[in-house]
CSV table of C-alpha atoms in Angstrom, one decimal:
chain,number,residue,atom,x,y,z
H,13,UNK,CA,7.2,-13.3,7.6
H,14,UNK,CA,5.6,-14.5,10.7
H,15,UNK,CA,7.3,-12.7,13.5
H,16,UNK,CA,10.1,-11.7,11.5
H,17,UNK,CA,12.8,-10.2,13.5
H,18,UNK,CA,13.3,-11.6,17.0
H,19,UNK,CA,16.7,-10.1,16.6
H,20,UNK,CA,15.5,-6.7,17.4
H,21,UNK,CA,17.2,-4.4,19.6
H,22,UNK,CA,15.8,-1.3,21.4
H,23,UNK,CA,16.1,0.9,24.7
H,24,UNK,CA,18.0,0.0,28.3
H,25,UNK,CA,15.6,-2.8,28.8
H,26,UNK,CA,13.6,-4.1,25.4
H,27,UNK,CA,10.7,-6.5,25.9
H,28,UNK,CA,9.2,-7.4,22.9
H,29,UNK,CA,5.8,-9.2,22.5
H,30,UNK,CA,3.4,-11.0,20.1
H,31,UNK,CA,0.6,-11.1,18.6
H,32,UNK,CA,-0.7,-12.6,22.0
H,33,UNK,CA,0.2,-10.1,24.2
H,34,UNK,CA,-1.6,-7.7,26.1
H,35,UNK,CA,-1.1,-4.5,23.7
H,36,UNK,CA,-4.6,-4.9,22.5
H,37,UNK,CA,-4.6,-1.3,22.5
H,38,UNK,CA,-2.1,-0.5,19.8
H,39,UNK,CA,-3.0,-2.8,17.3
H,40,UNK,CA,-5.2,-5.9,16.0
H,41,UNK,CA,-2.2,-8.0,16.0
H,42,UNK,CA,-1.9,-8.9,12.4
H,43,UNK,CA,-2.3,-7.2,9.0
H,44,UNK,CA,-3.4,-8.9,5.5
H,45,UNK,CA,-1.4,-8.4,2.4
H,46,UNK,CA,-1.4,-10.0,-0.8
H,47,UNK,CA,0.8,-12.4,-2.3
H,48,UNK,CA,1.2,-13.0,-6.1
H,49,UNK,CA,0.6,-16.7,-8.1
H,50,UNK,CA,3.7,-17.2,-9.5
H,51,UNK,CA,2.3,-19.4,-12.2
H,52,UNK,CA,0.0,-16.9,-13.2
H,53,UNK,CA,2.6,-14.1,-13.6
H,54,UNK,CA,3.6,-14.7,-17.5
H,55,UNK,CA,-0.1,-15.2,-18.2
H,56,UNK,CA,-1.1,-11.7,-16.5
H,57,UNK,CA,1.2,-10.3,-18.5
H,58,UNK,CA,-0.1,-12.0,-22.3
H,59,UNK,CA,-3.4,-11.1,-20.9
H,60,UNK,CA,-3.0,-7.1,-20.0
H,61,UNK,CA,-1.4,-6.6,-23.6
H,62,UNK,CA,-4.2,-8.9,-25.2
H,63,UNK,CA,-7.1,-7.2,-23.5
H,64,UNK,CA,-9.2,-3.6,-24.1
H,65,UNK,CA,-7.6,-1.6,-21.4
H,66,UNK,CA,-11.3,0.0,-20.9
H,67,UNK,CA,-12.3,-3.5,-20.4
H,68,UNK,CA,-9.3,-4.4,-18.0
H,69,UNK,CA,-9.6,-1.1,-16.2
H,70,UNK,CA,-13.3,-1.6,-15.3
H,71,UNK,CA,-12.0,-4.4,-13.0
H,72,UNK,CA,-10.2,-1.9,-11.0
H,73,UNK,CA,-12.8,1.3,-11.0
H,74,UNK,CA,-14.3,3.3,-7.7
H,75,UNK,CA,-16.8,6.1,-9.0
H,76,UNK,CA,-16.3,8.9,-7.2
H,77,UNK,CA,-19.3,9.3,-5.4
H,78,UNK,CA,-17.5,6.7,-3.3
H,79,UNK,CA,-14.1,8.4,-2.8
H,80,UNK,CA,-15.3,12.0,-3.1
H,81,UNK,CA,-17.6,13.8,-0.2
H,82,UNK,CA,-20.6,15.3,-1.5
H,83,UNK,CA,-20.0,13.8,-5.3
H,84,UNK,CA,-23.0,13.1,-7.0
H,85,UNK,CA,-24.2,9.4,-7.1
H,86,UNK,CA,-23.6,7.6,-10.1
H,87,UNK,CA,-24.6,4.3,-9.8
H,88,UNK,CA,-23.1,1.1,-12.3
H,89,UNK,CA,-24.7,-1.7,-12.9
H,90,UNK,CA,-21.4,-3.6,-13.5
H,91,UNK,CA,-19.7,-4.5,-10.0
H,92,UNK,CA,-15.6,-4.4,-10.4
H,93,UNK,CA,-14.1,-7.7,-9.9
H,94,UNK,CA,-11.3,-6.2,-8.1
H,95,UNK,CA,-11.6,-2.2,-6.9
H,96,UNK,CA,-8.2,-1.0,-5.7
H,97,UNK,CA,-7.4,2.6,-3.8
H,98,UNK,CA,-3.3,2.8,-4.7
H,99,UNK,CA,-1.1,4.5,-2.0
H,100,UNK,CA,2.2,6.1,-3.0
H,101,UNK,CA,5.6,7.9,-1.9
H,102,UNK,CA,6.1,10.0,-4.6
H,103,UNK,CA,9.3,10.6,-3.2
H,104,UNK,CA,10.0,7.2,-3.1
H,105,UNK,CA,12.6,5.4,-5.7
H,106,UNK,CA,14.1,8.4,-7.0
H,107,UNK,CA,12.0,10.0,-9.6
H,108,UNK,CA,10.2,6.5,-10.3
H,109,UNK,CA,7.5,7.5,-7.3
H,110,UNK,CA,6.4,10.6,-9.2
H,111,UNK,CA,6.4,8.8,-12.8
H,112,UNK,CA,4.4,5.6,-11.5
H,113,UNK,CA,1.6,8.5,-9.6
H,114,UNK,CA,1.0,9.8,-12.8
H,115,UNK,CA,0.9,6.6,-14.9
H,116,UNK,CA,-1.8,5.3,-12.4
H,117,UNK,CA,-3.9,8.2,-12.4
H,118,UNK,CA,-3.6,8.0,-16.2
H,119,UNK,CA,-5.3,4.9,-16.0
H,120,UNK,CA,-7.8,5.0,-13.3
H,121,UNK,CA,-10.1,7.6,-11.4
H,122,UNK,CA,-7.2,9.8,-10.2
H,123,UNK,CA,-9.0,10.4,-6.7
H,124,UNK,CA,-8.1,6.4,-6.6
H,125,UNK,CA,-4.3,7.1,-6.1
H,126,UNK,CA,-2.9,9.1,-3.5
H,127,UNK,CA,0.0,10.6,-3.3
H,128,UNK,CA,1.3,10.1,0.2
H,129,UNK,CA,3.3,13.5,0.0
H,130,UNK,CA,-0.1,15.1,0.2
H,131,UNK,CA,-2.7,12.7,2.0
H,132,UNK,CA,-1.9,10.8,5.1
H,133,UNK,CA,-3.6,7.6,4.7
H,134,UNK,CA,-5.6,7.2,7.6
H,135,UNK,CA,-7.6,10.4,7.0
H,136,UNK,CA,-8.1,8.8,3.3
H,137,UNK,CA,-9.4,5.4,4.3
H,138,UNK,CA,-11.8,6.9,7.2
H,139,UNK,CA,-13.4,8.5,5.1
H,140,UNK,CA,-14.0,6.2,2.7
H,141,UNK,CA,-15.2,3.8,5.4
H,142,UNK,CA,-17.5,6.7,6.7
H,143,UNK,CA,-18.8,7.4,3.2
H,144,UNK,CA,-19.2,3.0,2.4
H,145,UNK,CA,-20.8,2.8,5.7
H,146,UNK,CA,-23.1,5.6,4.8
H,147,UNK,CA,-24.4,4.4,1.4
H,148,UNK,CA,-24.6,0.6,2.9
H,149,UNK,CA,-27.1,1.8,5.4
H,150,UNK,CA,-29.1,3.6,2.8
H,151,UNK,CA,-29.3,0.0,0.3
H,152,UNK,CA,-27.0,0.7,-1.8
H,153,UNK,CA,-25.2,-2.8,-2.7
H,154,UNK,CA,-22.6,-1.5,-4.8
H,155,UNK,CA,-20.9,0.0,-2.0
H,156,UNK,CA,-21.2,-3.0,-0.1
H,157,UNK,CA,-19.4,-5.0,-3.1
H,158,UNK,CA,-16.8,-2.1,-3.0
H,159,UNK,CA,-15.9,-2.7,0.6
H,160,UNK,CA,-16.2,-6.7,-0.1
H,161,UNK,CA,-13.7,-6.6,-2.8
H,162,UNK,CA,-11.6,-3.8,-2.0
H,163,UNK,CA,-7.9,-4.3,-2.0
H,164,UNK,CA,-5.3,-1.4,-1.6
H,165,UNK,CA,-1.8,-0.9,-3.4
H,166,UNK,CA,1.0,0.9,-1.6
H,167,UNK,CA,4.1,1.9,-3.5
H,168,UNK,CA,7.3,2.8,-1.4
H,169,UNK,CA,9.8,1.4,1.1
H,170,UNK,CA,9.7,-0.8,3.8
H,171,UNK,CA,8.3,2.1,6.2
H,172,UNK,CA,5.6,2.9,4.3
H,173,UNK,CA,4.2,-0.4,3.5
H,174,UNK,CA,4.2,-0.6,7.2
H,175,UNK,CA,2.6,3.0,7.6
H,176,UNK,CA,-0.4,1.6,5.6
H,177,UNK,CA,-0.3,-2.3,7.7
H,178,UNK,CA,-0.9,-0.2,11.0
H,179,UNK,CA,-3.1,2.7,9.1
H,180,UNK,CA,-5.6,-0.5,8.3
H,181,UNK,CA,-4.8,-2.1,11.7
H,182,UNK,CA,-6.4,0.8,13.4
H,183,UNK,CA,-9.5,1.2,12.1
H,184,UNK,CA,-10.2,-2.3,13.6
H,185,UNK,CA,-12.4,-3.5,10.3
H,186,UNK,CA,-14.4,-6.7,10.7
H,187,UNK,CA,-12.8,-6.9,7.3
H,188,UNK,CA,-9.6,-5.2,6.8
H,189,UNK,CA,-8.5,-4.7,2.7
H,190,UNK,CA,-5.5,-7.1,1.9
H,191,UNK,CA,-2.3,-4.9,0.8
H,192,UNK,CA,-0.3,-5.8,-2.0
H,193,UNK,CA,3.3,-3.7,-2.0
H,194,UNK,CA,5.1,-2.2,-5.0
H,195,UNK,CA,8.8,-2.6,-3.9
H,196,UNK,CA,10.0,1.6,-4.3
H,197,UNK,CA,12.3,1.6,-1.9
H,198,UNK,CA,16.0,1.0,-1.2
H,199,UNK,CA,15.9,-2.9,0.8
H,200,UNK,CA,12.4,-3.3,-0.3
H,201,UNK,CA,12.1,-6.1,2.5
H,202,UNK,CA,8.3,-6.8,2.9
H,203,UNK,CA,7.6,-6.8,-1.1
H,204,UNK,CA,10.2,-9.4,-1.4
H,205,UNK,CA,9.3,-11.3,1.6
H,206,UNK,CA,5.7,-11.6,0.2
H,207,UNK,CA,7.1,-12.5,-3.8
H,208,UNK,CA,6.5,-9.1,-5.2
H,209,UNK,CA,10.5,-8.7,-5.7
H,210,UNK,CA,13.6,-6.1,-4.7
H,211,UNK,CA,13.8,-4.8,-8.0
H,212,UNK,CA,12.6,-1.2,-8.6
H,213,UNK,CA,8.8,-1.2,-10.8
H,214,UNK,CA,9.1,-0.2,-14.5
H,215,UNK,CA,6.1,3.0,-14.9
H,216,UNK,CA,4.9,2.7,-18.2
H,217,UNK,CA,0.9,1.9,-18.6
H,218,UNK,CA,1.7,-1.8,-19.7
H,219,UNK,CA,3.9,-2.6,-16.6
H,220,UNK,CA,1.1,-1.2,-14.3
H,221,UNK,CA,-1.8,-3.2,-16.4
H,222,UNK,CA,0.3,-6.3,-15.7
H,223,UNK,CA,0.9,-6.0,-11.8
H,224,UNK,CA,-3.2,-4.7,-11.3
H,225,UNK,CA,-3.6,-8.1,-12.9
H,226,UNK,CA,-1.4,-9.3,-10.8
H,227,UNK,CA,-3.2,-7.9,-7.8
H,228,UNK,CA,-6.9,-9.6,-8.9
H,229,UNK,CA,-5.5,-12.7,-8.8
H,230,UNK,CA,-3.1,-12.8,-5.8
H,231,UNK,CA,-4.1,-15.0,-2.7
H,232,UNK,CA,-4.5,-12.9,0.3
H,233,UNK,CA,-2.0,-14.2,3.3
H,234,UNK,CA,-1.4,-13.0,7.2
H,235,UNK,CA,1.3,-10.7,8.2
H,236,UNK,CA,2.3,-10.6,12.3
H,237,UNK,CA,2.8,-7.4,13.9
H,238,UNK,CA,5.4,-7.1,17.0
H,239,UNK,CA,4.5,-5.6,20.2
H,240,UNK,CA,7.1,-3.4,21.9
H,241,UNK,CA,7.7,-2.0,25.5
H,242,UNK,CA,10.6,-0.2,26.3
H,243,UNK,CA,12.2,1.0,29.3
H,244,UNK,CA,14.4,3.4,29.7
H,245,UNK,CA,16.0,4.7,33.3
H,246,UNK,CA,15.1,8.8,33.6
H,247,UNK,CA,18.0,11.0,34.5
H,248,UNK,CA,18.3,12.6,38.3
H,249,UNK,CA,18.7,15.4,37.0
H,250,UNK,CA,17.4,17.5,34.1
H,251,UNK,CA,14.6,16.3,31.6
H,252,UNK,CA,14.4,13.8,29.5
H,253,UNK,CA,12.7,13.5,26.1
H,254,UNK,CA,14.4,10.9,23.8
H,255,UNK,CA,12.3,11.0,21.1
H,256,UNK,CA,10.2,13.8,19.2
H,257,UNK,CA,7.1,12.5,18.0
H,258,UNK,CA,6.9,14.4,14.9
H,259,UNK,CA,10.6,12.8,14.2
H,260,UNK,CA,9.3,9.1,14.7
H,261,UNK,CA,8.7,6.8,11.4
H,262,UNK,CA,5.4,5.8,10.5
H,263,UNK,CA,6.6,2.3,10.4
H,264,UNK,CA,6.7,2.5,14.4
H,265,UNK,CA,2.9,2.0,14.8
H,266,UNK,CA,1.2,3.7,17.9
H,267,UNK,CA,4.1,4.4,19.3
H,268,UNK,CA,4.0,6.9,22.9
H,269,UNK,CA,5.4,7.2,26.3
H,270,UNK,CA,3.0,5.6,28.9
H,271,UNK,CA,1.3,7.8,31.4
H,272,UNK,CA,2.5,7.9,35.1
H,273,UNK,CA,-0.9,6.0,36.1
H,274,UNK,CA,-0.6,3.5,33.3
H,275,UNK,CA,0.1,0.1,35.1
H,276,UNK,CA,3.5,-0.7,32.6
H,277,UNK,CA,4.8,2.6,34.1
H,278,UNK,CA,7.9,1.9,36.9
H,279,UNK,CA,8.7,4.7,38.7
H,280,UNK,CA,12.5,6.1,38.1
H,281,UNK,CA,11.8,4.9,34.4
H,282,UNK,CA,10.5,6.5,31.0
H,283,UNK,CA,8.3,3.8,29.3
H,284,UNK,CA,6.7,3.5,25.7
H,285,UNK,CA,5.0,1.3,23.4
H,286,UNK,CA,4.2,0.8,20.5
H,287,UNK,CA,4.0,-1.8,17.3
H,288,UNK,CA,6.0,-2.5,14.4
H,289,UNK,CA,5.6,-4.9,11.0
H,290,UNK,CA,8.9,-5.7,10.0
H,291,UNK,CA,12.2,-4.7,11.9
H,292,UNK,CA,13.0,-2.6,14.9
H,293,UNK,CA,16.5,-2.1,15.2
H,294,UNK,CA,19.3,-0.6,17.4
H,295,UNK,CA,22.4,0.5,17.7
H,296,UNK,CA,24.9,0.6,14.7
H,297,UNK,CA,22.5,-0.5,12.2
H,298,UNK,CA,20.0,1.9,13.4
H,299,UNK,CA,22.8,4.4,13.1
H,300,UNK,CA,23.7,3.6,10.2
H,301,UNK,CA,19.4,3.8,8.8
H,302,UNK,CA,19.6,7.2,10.5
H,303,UNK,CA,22.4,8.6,8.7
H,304,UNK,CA,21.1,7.8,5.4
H,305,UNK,CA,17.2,9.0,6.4
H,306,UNK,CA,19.3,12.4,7.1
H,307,UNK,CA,21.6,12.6,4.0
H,308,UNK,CA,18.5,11.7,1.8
H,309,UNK,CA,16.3,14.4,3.2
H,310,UNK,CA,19.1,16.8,3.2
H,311,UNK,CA,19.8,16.1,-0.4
H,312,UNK,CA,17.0,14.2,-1.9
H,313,UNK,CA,18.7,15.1,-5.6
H,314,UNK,CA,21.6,12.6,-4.8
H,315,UNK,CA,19.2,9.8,-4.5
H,316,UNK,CA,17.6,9.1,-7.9
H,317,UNK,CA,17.4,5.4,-7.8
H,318,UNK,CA,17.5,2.1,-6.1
H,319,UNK,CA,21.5,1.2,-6.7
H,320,UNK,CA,23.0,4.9,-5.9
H,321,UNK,CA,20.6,4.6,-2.7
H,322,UNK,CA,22.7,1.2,-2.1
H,323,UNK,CA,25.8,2.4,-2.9
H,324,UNK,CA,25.3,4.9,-0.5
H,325,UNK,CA,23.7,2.9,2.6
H,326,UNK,CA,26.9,1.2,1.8
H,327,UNK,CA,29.5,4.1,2.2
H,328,UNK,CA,27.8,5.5,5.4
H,329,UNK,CA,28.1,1.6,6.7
H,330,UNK,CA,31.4,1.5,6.2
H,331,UNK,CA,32.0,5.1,7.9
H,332,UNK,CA,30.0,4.3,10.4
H,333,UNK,CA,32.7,1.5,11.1
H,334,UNK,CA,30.2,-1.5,10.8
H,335,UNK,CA,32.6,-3.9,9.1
H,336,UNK,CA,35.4,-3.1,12.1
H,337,UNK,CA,33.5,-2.3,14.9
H,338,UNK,CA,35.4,-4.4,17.3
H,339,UNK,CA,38.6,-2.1,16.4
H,340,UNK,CA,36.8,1.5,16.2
H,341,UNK,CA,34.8,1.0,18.9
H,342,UNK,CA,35.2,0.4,22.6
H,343,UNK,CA,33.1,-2.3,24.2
H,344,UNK,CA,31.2,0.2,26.5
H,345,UNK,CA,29.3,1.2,23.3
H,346,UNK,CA,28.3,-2.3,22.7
H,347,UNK,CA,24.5,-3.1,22.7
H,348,UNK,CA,25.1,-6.0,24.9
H,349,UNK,CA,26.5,-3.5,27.9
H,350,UNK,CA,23.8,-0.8,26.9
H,351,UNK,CA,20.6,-3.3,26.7
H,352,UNK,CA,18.7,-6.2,27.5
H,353,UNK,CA,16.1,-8.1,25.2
H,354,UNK,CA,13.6,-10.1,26.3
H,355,UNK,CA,11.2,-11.8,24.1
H,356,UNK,CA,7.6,-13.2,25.0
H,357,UNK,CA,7.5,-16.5,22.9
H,358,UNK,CA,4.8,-18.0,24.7
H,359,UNK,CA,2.3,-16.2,27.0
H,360,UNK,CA,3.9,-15.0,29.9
H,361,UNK,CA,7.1,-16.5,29.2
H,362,UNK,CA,10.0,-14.0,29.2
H,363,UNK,CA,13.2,-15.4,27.2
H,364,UNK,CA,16.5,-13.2,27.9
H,365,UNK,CA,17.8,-12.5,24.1
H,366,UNK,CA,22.0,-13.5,24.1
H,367,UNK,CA,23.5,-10.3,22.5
H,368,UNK,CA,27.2,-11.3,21.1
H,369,UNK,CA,30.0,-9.0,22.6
C-alpha cells in the first residue's frame, strides 16, 4: 500500500504530498505493520492447538510493573519471544469487539488489552515508553528486551488502525513497534491490504492462540503515510469554521488550521494540514461514509455485524444517488467544478489531478 490513494479528493484547492515533503512536523512519514507468512498460517494453527497455552502465552506476556505505574517489580528470568500490547474498538464489528476484549484479557495480563472505548492510545503507549525508558536507565534488561520485541495488535476498522499508525508516528521512536491489524470493521481495507483478510475474526480462545501465533512469526513491512494541505477560500462575510475538531476521525492524523503567521497560510484563505494512512476522500463517497458514521452512532443496535453494516453502506449509496449521479445531480455539484488536486510525485513537482465530469 505504498501511497495508496492518489485518487483522493479534498477542499477548493487539495495538494497532497509524500513522504518527502516538507510536513516533517505532522508525522515521520511512514508507519510499520506486520504482515503474515502465508505458508506458516496452517502450521500456527496445528501448533496453538498442540501446545500448553501457559507455554504459548508466555511468548506474549508484559508483567505489570511494565504497564502499571507504581506496580511492584517482578522481574522474570524468561524474556518473551514476542510481547504484544492489543488495541481494540469494542464497539467495533457488532458485538464481536466486546467478545474478542474479553477473550484476550482471558488469556493474557488484562492491563495488556485496551479497550479503545476507554483509553486513547497515545496516553497508553507514553506511558509505557516513560515507564521502559525509566527501568532501561536503572539496568534493567528486561525492559529493554520488552521495547526490542514489542509488537502491538489493533482490532477495528480502517480508521482505527490508522488512529494507532499516527498514535506510533508521533512519539517519533528510534524504534517504532510494528502493527499487525485484526480486520473488525465494515471494508477492513488496511488488514486486507497487508494479508490479514476482510472477513470478520472468530473470538473463541483458539482463534486468538492462532492469530498471536500468527503475529510472532509475521515479517514486519513499511506503510506510507500521505501529507495533506488544503485550501479553502474564507467567506466576506461572516465566520467560517468547516470543521469541529472534536468531530474529526482519528484516521486524519495531526490534522489543524494553520496559523495566520504560518508560511502555508495565503491571505483570503482558511488552510490546514494534516496526515492520513489509507484514503481521504470527498464528495459523494465521503457523503456517503458520513451518513453511515451518523446512522451507526445514532443506532449502534442496527449494526451487529460485518454484512448488515454492508448492506447498509449499500442502501445509503444508492440513496445518496451514487449509481446515477449524472441524472440526480446537477454538474455544479460535481467535484471537478468544486476542487482542484494536485499531487507532489516528485520533490517539488506539482501534477494537476484530471477529475472526470
Amino acid at each position: 500500500m505504498k501511497n495508496n490513494n492518489k485518487r483522493s479528493f479534498a477542499g477548493n484547492q487539495t495538494e497532497m504530498r509524500d513522504k518527502k515533503g516538507f510536513f516533517n512536523s505532522v508525522a515521520s512519514g511512514s508507519g510499520t505493520i506486520l504482515r503474515p507468512l502465508h505458508d506458516l498460517l496452517h502450521r500456527s494453527s496445528e501448533e496453538a492447538a498442540a501446545t500448553p497455552k501457559s507455554k504459548i502465552l508466555n511468548n506474549y506476556y508484559i508483567p505489570n510493573y511494565i504497564l502499571v505505574s507504581g506496580s511492584e517489580v517482578q522481574r522474570s528470568s524468561l524474556i518473551p519471544s514476542c510481547p504484544v500490547l492489543v488495541f481494540i474498538n469494542s464497539k467495533s464489528g457488532g458485538q464481536l469487539g466486546g467478545k474478542l476484549l474479553l477473550t484476550y484479557r482471558s488469556l493474557l495480563n488484562e492491563n495488556q488489552v485496551i479497550d479503545l472505548g476507554e483509553k486513547a492510545p497515545d496516553k497508553v503507549l507514553h506511558q509505557l515508553y516513560v515507564t521502559l525508558e525509566k527501568f532501561k536507565a536503572a539496568g534493567d534488561v528486561f525492559a529493554s528486551e520488552i521495547e526490542k520485541r514489542l509488537r502491538l495488535i489493533v482490532a477495528g476498522g480502517d480508521g482505527t488502525a490508522s488512529w494507532l499508525l499516527g498514535v506510533v508516528s508521533d512519539l517519533k521512536l528510534p524504534h517504532s513497534p510494528p502493527v499487525a491489524t485484526v480486520p473488525l470493521g465494515t471494508g477492513n481495507n488496511i488488514p486486507f491490504s497487508f494479508g490479514w483478510g476482510k472477513k470478520n475474526p472468530n473470538t473463541d480462545q483458539q482463534a486468538v492462540l492462532s492469530f498471536l501465533e500468527q503475529v510472532k512469526n509475521a515479517k514486519e513491512m513499511q506503510i506510507d503515510s500521505w501529507h495533506i494541505l488544503m485550501r479553502m477560500k474564507a467567506p466576506k462575510e461572516g465566520s467560517f469554521d468547516p470543521i469541529a475538531p472534536l468531530e474529526l476521525p482519528h484516521s486524519l492524523h495531526a490534522f489543524h488550521r494553520v496559523s495566520q503567521k504560518d508560511k502555508l497560510n495565503v491571505e483570503g484563505h482558511h488552510t490546514f494540514r494534516g496526515g492520513f494512512w489509507n484514503y481521504f476522500s470527498m464528495g459523494m463517497d465521503a457523503q456517503v461514509s458520513y451518513a453511515f458514521h451518523s446512522e451507526r452512532k445514532l443506532h449502534p443496535e442496527k449494526f451487529q455485524n460485518q454484512l448488515v453494516n454492508q448492506s447498509t453502506y449499500l442502501k445509503l449509496a444508492g440513496t445518496q444517488g451514487w449509481f446515477l449521479a449524472p441524472l440526480l445531480h446537477p454538474s455544479s455539484r460535481n467535484i471537478a467544478q468544486m476542487a482542484k488536486v494536485k499531487i507532489m510525485k516528485k520533490q517539488g513537482q506539482w501534477e494537476e489531478l484530471h477529475i472526470p465530469r
